Amino acid sequence: MTKDNSLKETKRQIEFMHKAGKIVEQRSKALSRPLYAMTVTFGCQMNFRDSEKIDGALREMGFLKASSEEQADVLIYNTCTVRENADKRLFGRLGVCKAYKNKNKNMIIGVCGCMMQEKQVVDRIKKEYPHVDLIFGTHNIFAFSELLYKKMSEGGFVADILESTDKIVEDLPTERKYSFKTGINIMFGCDNFCTYCIVPYVRGRERSRKPADIVDEIKRAADDGVKEIMLLGQNVNSYGKGLDTDVTFAKLLKEAASVDGIRRIRFMTSHPKDLSDELIEVMAENENIARHIHLPLQSGSDRILEAMNRHYTREGYISLTEKLKKAVPDIAITTDIIVGFPGEDVQDVSDTIDVIEQVGFDGAFTFEYSPRTGTAAAKMEQLDKGFVQENFDRVLKTVHKVAWERSRRFEGRVMEVLIEGEDEKDPERYTGRISQNNVVHFPKSGYHVGDLVQVRLDECRGFYYNGTVVP
Ligand code: SAH
Ligand code: SF4
Ligand code: F3S
């Protein structure tokens, strides 16, 4: 899509925001109260970023933030379908919000995101949840304003789902959830087709944004006072494919690191098969790139890795982590692990456990394999649930043991902490994170949310620290 077309689309959408805004104004006058909106987000950082765009549009239309789902005049669920329990959670919520709509007849309920790219889900919502007013998918999230305006001006049921897109619409307004940190999309979609994964089917083919557009967005964020950014993509390491410049992720990261005011840069997610030496070098050379990498392992068995279509071996993975540790001292490495992939036996699980121990992960999300419609692995013979549960428990025990040992390593050190907010359990204390992503709680002592402060990590309490500010 050309820059001109992208700008035209942005302008069109902003016009819809203004038109919808007029209706909001009229309704608000008639009701003698403001109108409220809320977005509920499931899933990954990509979805959270998409929701910030929806929230930006709602703000432009004049909606205030609802403090509960029940209070909302417009309620949007942004869905995830990466595992089965994500689906269950949405249907539970949709059941509950029927009662809200009975009380507020003009309430508009919308559902969007990854689940909407699955035909059987949309059919089920239409049939079983007729109180849903608006459905759209991942490829036309940019058209949210147009669709909501249509619903508000014409009524009826509005559904618009595209099979695919090559569009990247730039410069839409967004509403940042946090003033001091934000996600920045660098690419959309995924071409990797790991055999268990639905993401390539619901997010479409991989498309990279132009480096100049990304850097502009980072500069604007820095001007607004943002200190920490997270560059987002399903596989950031393959960034740049299909662009007409020879940019790589490492080059982009280096440029991002040089933007004035950006104190910390994170990125998600790195696929081990595409992690380059150039990237490791850039991390080592730039102090403001977080000393943390999330590097999904999925399995420590070569046989299973191959069946998963991951394109690396256990040895390859281990040597990557060794290179990272050598070049970037103090780096924290976290991972994702799937237990129960079709064909996985006790030995495969032991291989995974062995890699967890060898690498010494700082943290790991462990998932039970969940068959997803349309994926290659869903057609394979599935394992017995009890057997998977036993293996899952073995893996989880190892993960806890290893991560617990690892996280103690910073005890007693003074480290830089970005203050993220008040400690939920104690209003006299703040909660923040160190570059490695570990959480630290400490007494407030006159600082503000978004400040970077030096904190002594006095005591490790498993997965977080208690500390004191060092003036
Ligand atoms: N693009 C990222 C992962 C996105 S999905 C990457 O490649 O690293 C986040 C995690 O969900 C994956 O790393 C994987 O561990 C898990 N996952 C994906 N599909 C799954 C499935 N069908 N069952 C269980 N876990 C799954
Ligand atoms: Fe899914 Fe694999 Fe793409 Fe990650 S890289 S989103 S796991 S297909
Ligand atoms: Fe879920 Fe979609 Fe992200 S399926 S994990 S929200 S890309």
Short mmCIF file of C-alpha atoms and ligand atoms in Angstrom, two decimals:
data_model
loop_
_atom_site.label_atom_id
_atom_site.label_comp_id
_atom_site.label_asym_id
_atom_site.label_seq_id
_atom_site.Cartn_x
_atom_site.Cartn_y
_atom_site.Cartn_z
CA MET A 1 0.00 0.00 0.00
CA THR A 2 1.39 3.43 -0.91
CA LYS A 3 1.90 6.16 1.66
CA ASP A 4 -0.76 8.29 -0.13
CA ASN A 5 -3.37 5.55 0.08
CA SER A 6 -2.56 4.93 3.70
CA LEU A 7 -3.01 8.63 4.50
CA LYS A 8 -6.28 8.75 2.55
CA GLU A 9 -7.62 5.85 4.58
CA THR A 10 -6.52 7.49 7.83
CA LYS A 11 -8.33 10.70 6.82
CA ARG A 12 -11.48 8.75 5.93
CA GLN A 13 -11.47 7.05 9.33
CA ILE A 14 -10.93 10.33 11.15
CA GLU A 15 -13.98 11.73 9.33
CA PHE A 16 -16.02 8.78 10.63
CA MET A 17 -14.74 9.54 14.15
CA HIS A 18 -16.09 13.09 13.80
CA LYS A 19 -19.42 11.94 12.38
CA ALA A 20 -19.80 9.39 15.17
CA GLY A 21 -18.79 12.13 17.60
CA LYS A 22 -21.84 14.18 16.56
CA ILE A 23 -24.14 11.26 17.37
CA VAL A 24 -22.37 10.78 20.71
CA GLU A 25 -22.98 14.46 21.47
CA GLN A 26 -26.69 14.25 20.60
CA ARG A 27 -27.26 11.08 22.63
CA SER A 28 -25.37 12.47 25.53
CA LYS A 29 -27.56 15.61 25.52
CA ALA A 30 -30.73 13.53 25.33
CA LEU A 31 -29.59 11.37 28.25
CA SER A 32 -28.08 14.29 30.22
CA ARG A 33 -24.97 12.25 30.91
CA PRO A 34 -21.73 11.43 29.16
CA LEU A 35 -21.46 8.26 27.08
CA TYR A 36 -18.97 5.64 28.20
CA ALA A 37 -16.93 3.03 26.38
CA MET A 38 -14.69 0.15 27.33
CA THR A 39 -12.38 -2.24 25.51
CA VAL A 40 -11.64 -5.61 27.07
CA THR A 41 -8.52 -7.23 25.66
CA PHE A 42 -7.46 -10.87 25.62
CA GLY A 43 -4.24 -12.30 24.22
CA CYS A 44 -0.84 -10.93 23.33
CA GLN A 45 0.86 -7.53 23.11
CA MET A 46 -0.38 -7.16 19.51
CA ASN A 47 -3.95 -7.25 20.69
CA PHE A 48 -3.19 -4.78 23.48
CA ARG A 49 -1.71 -2.42 20.90
CA ASP A 50 -4.77 -2.86 18.62
CA SER A 51 -6.99 -2.00 21.58
CA GLU A 52 -5.05 1.22 22.10
CA LYS A 53 -6.06 2.14 18.54
CA ILE A 54 -9.71 1.32 19.24
CA ASP A 55 -9.52 3.35 22.45
CA GLY A 56 -7.97 6.23 20.50
CA ALA A 57 -10.92 6.25 18.11
CA LEU A 58 -13.44 6.06 20.97
CA ARG A 59 -11.77 9.00 22.70
CA GLU A 60 -11.90 11.05 19.48
CA MET A 61 -15.63 10.30 19.26
CA GLY A 62 -16.13 11.76 22.72
CA PHE A 63 -16.67 8.62 24.79
CA LEU A 64 -15.39 8.65 28.34
CA LYS A 65 -13.70 5.58 29.79
CA ALA A 66 -16.21 3.31 31.52
CA SER A 67 -15.12 2.06 34.91
CA SER A 68 -16.88 -1.28 34.43
CA GLU A 69 -18.26 -3.35 31.58
CA GLU A 70 -21.74 -2.75 32.95
CA GLN A 71 -21.38 1.04 32.72
CA ALA A 72 -20.27 0.99 29.08
CA ASP A 73 -22.48 2.27 26.26
CA VAL A 74 -19.99 0.75 23.84
CA LEU A 75 -18.27 -2.43 24.97
CA ILE A 76 -15.67 -4.05 22.71
CA TYR A 77 -14.08 -7.45 23.29
CA ASN A 78 -10.77 -7.87 21.48
CA THR A 79 -10.29 -11.62 21.34
CA CYS A 80 -7.50 -14.19 21.22
CA THR A 81 -7.75 -17.76 19.95
CA VAL A 82 -4.25 -19.09 20.41
CA ARG A 83 -5.44 -21.77 22.87
CA GLU A 84 -8.83 -23.27 23.56
CA ASN A 85 -9.33 -21.71 27.01
CA ALA A 86 -9.10 -18.26 25.38
CA ASP A 87 -12.30 -19.11 23.47
CA LYS A 88 -14.05 -20.31 26.61
CA ARG A 89 -13.29 -17.06 28.41
CA LEU A 90 -14.90 -14.97 25.69
CA PHE A 91 -18.11 -16.99 25.57
CA GLY A 92 -18.39 -16.71 29.36
CA ARG A 93 -18.09 -12.92 29.18
CA LEU A 94 -20.59 -12.64 26.31
CA GLY A 95 -23.10 -14.60 28.36
CA VAL A 96 -22.73 -12.19 31.27
CA CYS A 97 -23.03 -8.97 29.27
CA LYS A 98 -26.46 -9.92 27.96
CA ALA A 99 -27.81 -8.83 31.36
CA TYR A 100 -26.11 -5.43 31.02
CA LYS A 101 -27.78 -4.87 27.71
CA ASN A 102 -31.17 -5.73 29.17
CA LYS A 103 -30.69 -2.76 31.49
CA ASN A 104 -29.19 -0.40 28.91
CA LYS A 105 -31.04 -1.13 25.66
CA ASN A 106 -28.84 1.20 23.60
CA MET A 107 -25.66 -0.50 24.64
CA ILE A 108 -23.49 -1.56 21.69
CA ILE A 109 -21.53 -4.78 22.10
CA GLY A 110 -18.72 -5.42 19.64
CA VAL A 111 -16.37 -8.36 19.23
CA CYS A 112 -13.15 -8.21 17.23
CA GLY A 113 -9.69 -9.73 17.04
CA CYS A 114 -8.26 -13.11 16.20
CA MET A 115 -11.26 -15.30 17.05
CA MET A 116 -13.34 -13.41 14.51
CA GLN A 117 -11.13 -14.70 11.70
CA GLU A 118 -12.55 -18.18 12.39
CA LYS A 119 -15.79 -18.74 10.54
CA GLN A 120 -17.22 -21.26 13.01
CA VAL A 121 -16.81 -18.74 15.85
CA VAL A 122 -18.60 -15.98 13.99
CA ASP A 123 -21.43 -18.40 13.12
CA ARG A 124 -21.73 -19.38 16.77
CA ILE A 125 -21.89 -15.77 17.94
CA LYS A 126 -24.57 -14.91 15.39
CA LYS A 127 -26.63 -17.90 16.47
CA GLU A 128 -26.15 -18.01 20.23
CA TYR A 129 -25.34 -14.41 21.15
CA PRO A 130 -27.76 -12.22 19.19
CA HIS A 131 -27.14 -9.33 21.58
CA VAL A 132 -23.76 -8.80 19.86
CA ASP A 133 -24.12 -5.78 17.52
CA LEU A 134 -20.78 -5.49 15.79
CA ILE A 135 -18.19 -7.98 14.59
CA PHE A 136 -14.93 -7.26 12.79
CA GLY A 137 -11.62 -9.05 12.34
CA THR A 138 -7.90 -8.45 12.58
CA HIS A 139 -7.46 -7.19 9.01
CA ASN A 140 -9.84 -4.25 9.24
CA ILE A 141 -9.31 -3.04 12.76
CA PHE A 142 -8.35 0.30 11.15
CA ALA A 143 -11.99 0.58 9.95
CA PHE A 144 -13.42 0.38 13.47
CA SER A 145 -14.66 4.01 13.34
CA GLU A 146 -16.46 3.44 10.07
CA LEU A 147 -18.14 0.29 11.37
CA LEU A 148 -19.17 1.80 14.68
CA TYR A 149 -20.55 4.85 12.89
CA LYS A 150 -22.55 2.55 10.63
CA LYS A 151 -23.98 0.78 13.65
CA MET A 152 -24.81 4.07 15.42
CA SER A 153 -26.39 5.73 12.39
CA GLU A 154 -28.20 2.81 10.76
CA GLY A 155 -28.70 0.31 13.59
CA GLY A 156 -28.95 -3.41 12.83
CA PHE A 157 -26.16 -5.95 12.98
CA VAL A 158 -22.83 -4.95 11.45
CA ALA A 159 -20.27 -7.59 10.54
CA ASP A 160 -17.21 -7.05 8.41
CA ILE A 161 -14.44 -9.60 8.24
CA LEU A 162 -11.74 -9.64 5.58
CA GLU A 163 -9.98 -12.83 4.55
CA SER A 164 -6.65 -11.06 4.22
CA THR A 165 -5.06 -7.67 3.64
CA ASP A 166 -1.92 -6.03 2.38
CA LYS A 167 -2.93 -2.74 3.99
CA ILE A 168 -0.98 -1.00 6.72
CA VAL A 169 -2.84 2.12 7.78
CA GLU A 170 -0.51 4.60 9.48
CA ASP A 171 -1.08 7.46 11.91
CA LEU A 172 -4.46 6.60 13.38
CA PRO A 173 -5.02 8.18 16.79
CA THR A 174 -4.21 5.92 19.73
CA GLU A 175 -4.85 6.11 23.43
CA ARG A 176 -1.88 4.81 25.41
CA LYS A 177 -2.76 2.70 28.38
CA TYR A 178 0.41 3.87 30.16
CA SER A 179 1.94 7.31 29.72
CA PHE A 180 5.50 6.06 30.11
CA LYS A 181 5.55 2.92 27.97
CA THR A 182 4.01 1.71 24.75
CA GLY A 183 4.12 -1.03 22.16
CA ILE A 184 5.11 -0.18 18.59
CA ASN A 185 4.10 -2.57 15.81
CA ILE A 186 6.95 -3.19 13.45
CA MET A 187 5.28 -5.94 11.48
CA PHE A 188 1.99 -7.77 11.23
CA GLY A 189 1.11 -11.40 10.54
CA CYS A 190 3.30 -14.49 10.44
CA ASP A 191 4.62 -16.78 7.70
CA ASN A 192 6.16 -19.46 9.86
CA PHE A 193 3.30 -21.93 10.15
CA CYS A 194 4.50 -23.74 13.25
CA THR A 195 2.25 -26.77 12.99
CA TYR A 196 0.42 -26.17 16.30
CA CYS A 197 -0.22 -22.46 15.75
CA ILE A 198 -3.31 -20.64 14.50
CA VAL A 199 -1.73 -17.17 14.35
CA PRO A 200 -0.75 -17.30 10.62
CA TYR A 201 -4.39 -18.17 9.80
CA VAL A 202 -5.95 -15.38 11.84
CA ARG A 203 -3.31 -12.67 11.39
CA GLY A 204 -2.42 -13.32 7.76
CA ARG A 205 0.87 -13.01 5.89
CA GLU A 206 3.87 -11.23 7.29
CA ARG A 207 4.01 -7.50 6.45
CA SER A 208 6.70 -5.12 7.72
CA ARG A 209 6.13 -1.42 8.31
CA LYS A 210 8.63 0.94 6.73
CA PRO A 211 11.54 1.85 9.03
CA ALA A 212 10.87 5.60 8.62
CA ASP A 213 7.24 5.20 9.76
CA ILE A 214 8.36 3.20 12.79
CA VAL A 215 11.08 5.65 13.78
CA ASP A 216 8.64 8.59 13.38
CA GLU A 217 6.22 6.87 15.72
CA ILE A 218 8.98 6.26 18.26
CA LYS A 219 10.03 9.93 18.09
CA ARG A 220 6.45 11.07 18.63
CA ALA A 221 6.15 8.72 21.60
CA ALA A 222 9.39 10.09 23.06
CA ASP A 223 8.09 13.65 22.59
CA ASP A 224 5.01 12.64 24.59
CA GLY A 225 7.21 11.47 27.46
CA VAL A 226 7.31 7.75 26.73
CA LYS A 227 10.45 6.20 28.26
CA GLU A 228 10.08 2.56 27.31
CA ILE A 229 8.98 1.05 24.02
CA MET A 230 8.38 -2.52 23.00
CA LEU A 231 8.84 -3.35 19.33
CA LEU A 232 6.15 -5.84 18.40
CA GLY A 233 5.94 -8.64 15.85
CA GLN A 234 5.24 -12.38 15.84
CA ASN A 235 8.83 -12.89 14.76
CA VAL A 236 10.72 -9.60 14.95
CA ASN A 237 13.90 -11.30 13.75
CA SER A 238 12.55 -11.63 10.23
CA TYR A 239 11.58 -7.94 10.09
CA GLY A 240 12.16 -6.27 6.73
CA LYS A 241 11.23 -9.16 4.45
CA GLY A 242 9.50 -7.74 1.37
CA LEU A 243 10.59 -4.13 1.92
CA ASP A 244 12.62 -2.47 -0.82
CA THR A 245 15.48 -1.53 1.55
CA ASP A 246 18.08 -3.87 3.03
CA VAL A 247 16.98 -3.09 6.59
CA THR A 248 17.23 -5.88 9.18
CA PHE A 249 15.73 -6.07 12.65
CA ALA A 250 19.16 -5.41 14.15
CA LYS A 251 19.51 -2.21 12.10
CA LEU A 252 16.03 -1.04 13.05
CA LEU A 253 16.70 -1.76 16.72
CA LYS A 254 19.91 0.24 16.58
CA GLU A 255 18.08 3.20 15.07
CA ALA A 256 15.32 2.93 17.65
CA ALA A 257 17.92 2.89 20.41
CA SER A 258 19.33 6.19 19.21
CA VAL A 259 16.02 8.11 19.52
CA ASP A 260 16.45 10.79 22.19
CA GLY A 261 14.45 10.21 25.34
CA ILE A 262 13.87 6.47 24.84
CA ARG A 263 15.49 4.95 27.89
CA ARG A 264 14.52 1.33 27.39
CA ILE A 265 13.71 -0.79 24.40
CA ARG A 266 12.17 -4.23 24.51
CA PHE A 267 11.06 -6.48 21.68
CA MET A 268 8.68 -9.43 21.30
CA THR A 269 8.90 -12.10 20.00
CA SER A 270 12.17 -13.51 18.74
CA HIS A 271 12.11 -16.75 16.79
CA PRO A 272 15.37 -18.65 17.47
CA LYS A 273 15.73 -19.68 13.82
CA ASP A 274 16.24 -16.06 12.69
CA LEU A 275 18.21 -14.59 15.59
CA SER A 276 21.33 -13.07 14.03
CA ASP A 277 24.82 -12.33 15.37
CA GLU A 278 24.19 -8.76 14.23
CA LEU A 279 21.27 -8.55 16.68
CA ILE A 280 23.39 -9.86 19.55
CA GLU A 281 26.03 -7.27 18.72
CA VAL A 282 23.50 -4.42 18.68
CA MET A 283 22.13 -5.56 22.04
CA ALA A 284 25.62 -5.67 23.51
CA GLU A 285 26.52 -2.21 22.22
CA ASN A 286 23.39 -0.34 23.30
CA GLU A 287 22.80 -0.05 27.03
CA ASN A 288 19.22 1.13 26.58
CA ILE A 289 18.19 -2.15 24.94
CA ALA A 290 16.69 -4.23 27.71
CA ARG A 291 18.86 -6.96 29.17
CA HIS A 292 16.08 -9.40 28.44
CA ILE A 293 15.09 -11.63 25.57
CA HIS A 294 11.96 -13.73 25.24
CA LEU A 295 13.04 -16.66 23.10
CA PRO A 296 10.38 -19.35 22.79
CA LEU A 297 11.88 -22.85 22.97
CA GLN A 298 8.57 -24.78 22.65
CA SER A 299 10.35 -28.15 23.05
CA GLY A 300 13.80 -29.48 23.87
CA SER A 301 13.39 -32.57 21.70
CA ASP A 302 14.72 -32.46 18.14
CA ARG A 303 12.06 -34.91 16.97
CA ILE A 304 9.25 -32.71 18.31
CA LEU A 305 10.88 -29.48 17.14
CA GLU A 306 10.90 -30.89 13.65
CA ALA A 307 7.27 -31.98 13.86
CA MET A 308 6.46 -28.47 15.08
CA ASN A 309 8.21 -27.00 12.01
CA ARG A 310 10.46 -24.81 14.17
CA HIS A 311 13.64 -25.06 12.06
CA TYR A 312 16.19 -25.29 14.89
CA THR A 313 17.64 -28.03 17.08
CA ARG A 314 18.12 -28.24 20.84
CA GLU A 315 21.87 -27.78 20.41
CA GLY A 316 21.33 -24.80 18.13
CA TYR A 317 19.02 -23.25 20.71
CA ILE A 318 21.43 -23.85 23.59
CA SER A 319 24.38 -22.39 21.71
CA LEU A 320 22.31 -19.27 20.86
CA THR A 321 21.62 -18.69 24.55
CA GLU A 322 25.30 -19.18 25.33
CA LYS A 323 26.23 -16.56 22.75
CA LEU A 324 23.67 -14.17 24.21
CA LYS A 325 24.93 -14.67 27.77
CA LYS A 326 28.51 -14.12 26.72
CA ALA A 327 27.85 -10.96 24.72
CA VAL A 328 25.26 -9.44 27.05
CA PRO A 329 26.25 -10.11 30.67
CA ASP A 330 23.30 -10.19 33.11
CA ILE A 331 20.81 -10.90 30.31
CA ALA A 332 17.58 -12.54 31.40
CA ILE A 333 16.26 -15.23 29.07
CA THR A 334 12.61 -16.23 29.22
CA THR A 335 10.72 -18.69 27.08
CA ASP A 336 7.51 -20.45 26.07
CA ILE A 337 7.14 -24.22 26.31
CA ILE A 338 4.40 -26.45 24.96
CA VAL A 339 3.75 -29.80 26.64
CA GLY A 340 1.61 -32.47 24.98
CA PHE A 341 2.29 -31.88 21.29
CA PRO A 342 1.07 -34.95 19.31
CA GLY A 343 3.58 -37.81 19.52
CA GLU A 344 5.50 -36.38 22.50
CA ASP A 345 6.75 -39.19 24.76
CA VAL A 346 8.37 -39.32 28.20
CA GLN A 347 11.87 -39.05 26.70
CA ASP A 348 10.91 -35.93 24.71
CA VAL A 349 9.68 -34.31 27.92
CA SER A 350 12.94 -35.25 29.66
CA ASP A 351 14.81 -33.60 26.79
CA THR A 352 12.80 -30.42 27.34
CA ILE A 353 13.52 -30.52 31.07
CA ASP A 354 17.18 -31.00 30.31
CA VAL A 355 17.29 -27.86 28.13
CA ILE A 356 15.45 -25.85 30.80
CA GLU A 357 18.14 -26.85 33.29
CA GLN A 358 21.04 -26.25 30.92
CA VAL A 359 19.86 -22.80 29.83
CA GLY A 360 18.62 -21.73 33.26
CA PHE A 361 15.63 -19.68 32.17
CA ASP A 362 14.66 -16.65 34.22
CA GLY A 363 11.04 -17.46 33.54
CA ALA A 364 8.89 -19.59 31.27
CA PHE A 365 5.27 -19.74 30.21
CA THR A 366 4.35 -23.40 30.07
CA PHE A 367 1.30 -24.30 27.98
CA GLU A 368 -0.59 -27.51 27.51
CA TYR A 369 -0.87 -28.16 23.79
CA SER A 370 -4.28 -27.22 22.49
CA PRO A 371 -5.44 -28.39 19.04
CA ARG A 372 -6.49 -25.45 16.85
CA THR A 373 -8.86 -25.75 13.90
CA GLY A 374 -7.11 -25.72 10.55
CA THR A 375 -3.57 -26.32 11.83
CA ALA A 376 -1.49 -29.33 10.74
CA ALA A 377 -1.03 -30.66 14.29
CA ALA A 378 -4.77 -30.73 14.94
CA LYS A 379 -5.01 -33.50 12.33
CA MET A 380 -2.36 -35.63 14.08
CA GLU A 381 -3.24 -38.28 16.67
CA GLN A 382 -3.77 -36.48 20.00
CA LEU A 383 -2.28 -37.62 23.33
CA ASP A 384 -4.11 -38.84 26.42
CA LYS A 385 -4.98 -35.90 28.68
CA GLY A 386 -3.84 -37.59 31.91
CA PHE A 387 -0.45 -38.38 30.37
CA VAL A 388 -0.05 -34.76 29.25
CA GLN A 389 -1.00 -33.48 32.70
CA GLU A 390 1.72 -35.60 34.35
CA ASN A 391 4.32 -34.30 31.90
CA PHE A 392 3.11 -30.76 32.34
CA ASP A 393 3.58 -31.01 36.11
CA ARG A 394 7.13 -32.32 35.65
CA VAL A 395 8.03 -29.43 33.36
CA LEU A 396 6.39 -26.82 35.55
CA LYS A 397 8.27 -28.05 38.62
CA THR A 398 11.58 -27.68 36.80
CA VAL A 399 10.67 -24.25 35.46
CA HIS A 400 9.82 -23.01 38.97
CA LYS A 401 12.96 -24.44 40.49
CA VAL A 402 15.26 -23.00 37.82
CA ALA A 403 13.58 -19.57 37.62
CA TRP A 404 13.61 -19.25 41.40
CA GLU A 405 17.34 -19.93 41.55
CA ARG A 406 17.99 -17.53 38.67
CA SER A 407 15.99 -14.61 39.95
CA ARG A 408 17.91 -14.48 43.25
CA ARG A 409 21.06 -13.55 41.39
CA PHE A 410 20.45 -9.79 41.59
CA GLU A 411 19.85 -9.74 45.35
CA GLY A 412 21.91 -6.99 47.00
CA ARG A 413 22.64 -5.18 43.72
CA VAL A 414 21.65 -1.59 42.93
CA MET A 415 19.75 -1.50 39.63
CA GLU A 416 17.79 0.97 37.55
CA VAL A 417 14.02 0.63 37.96
CA LEU A 418 11.32 2.18 35.79
CA ILE A 419 8.42 3.07 38.10
CA GLU A 420 5.23 1.59 36.65
CA GLY A 421 2.64 2.42 39.31
CA GLU A 422 1.52 2.13 42.87
CA ASP A 423 2.01 -1.24 44.56
CA GLU A 424 -1.47 -2.80 44.50
CA LYS A 425 -1.10 -4.03 48.06
CA ASP A 426 0.42 -0.91 49.61
CA PRO A 427 -0.28 2.72 48.55
CA GLU A 428 2.94 3.84 50.27
CA ARG A 429 5.00 1.81 47.82
CA TYR A 430 5.74 1.76 44.08
CA THR A 431 6.07 -1.14 41.69
CA GLY A 432 8.55 -1.05 38.84
CA ARG A 433 10.75 -3.21 36.68
CA ILE A 434 14.45 -3.60 36.12
CA SER A 435 15.83 -3.93 32.60
CA GLN A 436 15.73 -7.73 32.97
CA ASN A 437 11.94 -7.38 33.47
CA ASN A 438 11.85 -8.54 37.12
CA VAL A 439 9.34 -6.70 39.31
CA VAL A 440 10.55 -4.61 42.27
CA HIS A 441 8.47 -3.07 45.09
CA PHE A 442 9.89 -0.20 47.16
CA PRO A 443 8.85 2.76 49.37
CA LYS A 444 7.79 5.80 47.31
CA SER A 445 10.25 8.43 48.65
CA GLY A 446 9.12 11.31 46.45
CA TYR A 447 9.36 9.95 42.92
CA HIS A 448 6.72 9.67 40.18
CA VAL A 449 5.32 7.03 37.88
CA GLY A 450 7.52 6.94 34.77
CA ASP A 451 10.70 7.95 36.65
CA LEU A 452 13.83 5.85 36.40
CA VAL A 453 15.43 5.40 39.81
CA GLN A 454 18.31 3.46 41.31
CA VAL A 455 17.00 0.82 43.70
CA ARG A 456 18.87 -1.62 45.92
CA LEU A 457 17.26 -5.04 45.56
CA ASP A 458 17.31 -5.97 49.24
CA GLU A 459 15.38 -9.19 49.18
CA CYS A 460 14.18 -11.62 46.51
CA ARG A 461 10.71 -13.02 47.21
CA GLY A 462 10.53 -15.67 44.53
CA PHE A 463 9.45 -13.79 41.46
CA TYR A 464 9.78 -10.23 42.72
CA TYR A 465 12.11 -8.11 44.83
CA ASN A 466 11.64 -5.73 47.75
CA GLY A 467 14.04 -2.83 47.56
CA THR A 468 14.94 0.70 48.65
CA VAL A 469 15.72 3.74 46.54
CA VAL A 470 19.35 4.78 46.54
CA PRO A 471 19.37 8.58 46.19
N1 SAH B 1 5.06 -15.60 17.65
C1 SAH B 1 5.45 -16.08 18.89
C2 SAH B 1 4.38 -16.80 19.67
C3 SAH B 1 2.99 -16.36 19.62
S1 SAH B 1 1.87 -17.41 20.43
C4 SAH B 1 6.59 -17.05 18.67
O1 SAH B 1 6.69 -17.68 17.66
O2 SAH B 1 7.37 -17.16 19.55
C5 SAH B 1 2.53 -17.45 22.09
C6 SAH B 1 2.84 -18.83 22.57
O3 SAH B 1 1.65 -19.58 22.65
C7 SAH B 1 3.75 -19.66 21.71
O4 SAH B 1 5.10 -19.37 21.90
C8 SAH B 1 3.41 -21.06 22.12
O5 SAH B 1 4.22 -21.50 23.18
C9 SAH B 1 1.99 -20.96 22.59
N2 SAH B 1 1.07 -21.63 21.68
C10 SAH B 1 0.80 -21.29 20.41
N3 SAH B 1 -0.09 -22.16 19.88
C11 SAH B 1 -0.37 -23.07 20.85
C12 SAH B 1 -1.22 -24.22 20.92
N4 SAH B 1 -1.93 -24.62 19.88
N5 SAH B 1 -1.27 -24.89 22.10
C13 SAH B 1 -0.54 -24.50 23.16
N6 SAH B 1 0.27 -23.43 23.15
C14 SAH B 1 0.36 -22.72 22.01
FE1 SF4 B 2 2.81 -19.05 15.69
FE2 SF4 B 2 5.15 -19.95 14.98
FE3 SF4 B 2 4.22 -17.69 13.91
FE4 SF4 B 2 4.96 -17.74 16.45
S1 SF4 B 2 6.28 -18.07 14.68
S2 SF4 B 2 3.10 -16.87 15.63
S3 SF4 B 2 4.38 -19.79 17.10
S4 SF4 B 2 3.39 -19.75 13.64
FE1 F3S B 3 -3.87 -14.46 20.53
FE2 F3S B 3 -4.06 -13.29 18.23
FE3 F3S B 3 -2.06 -12.71 19.83
S1 F3S B 3 -4.47 -15.41 18.63
S2 F3S B 3 -1.74 -14.58 20.95
S3 F3S B 3 -4.18 -12.31 20.23
S4 F3S B 3 -2.01 -12.79 17.61
#
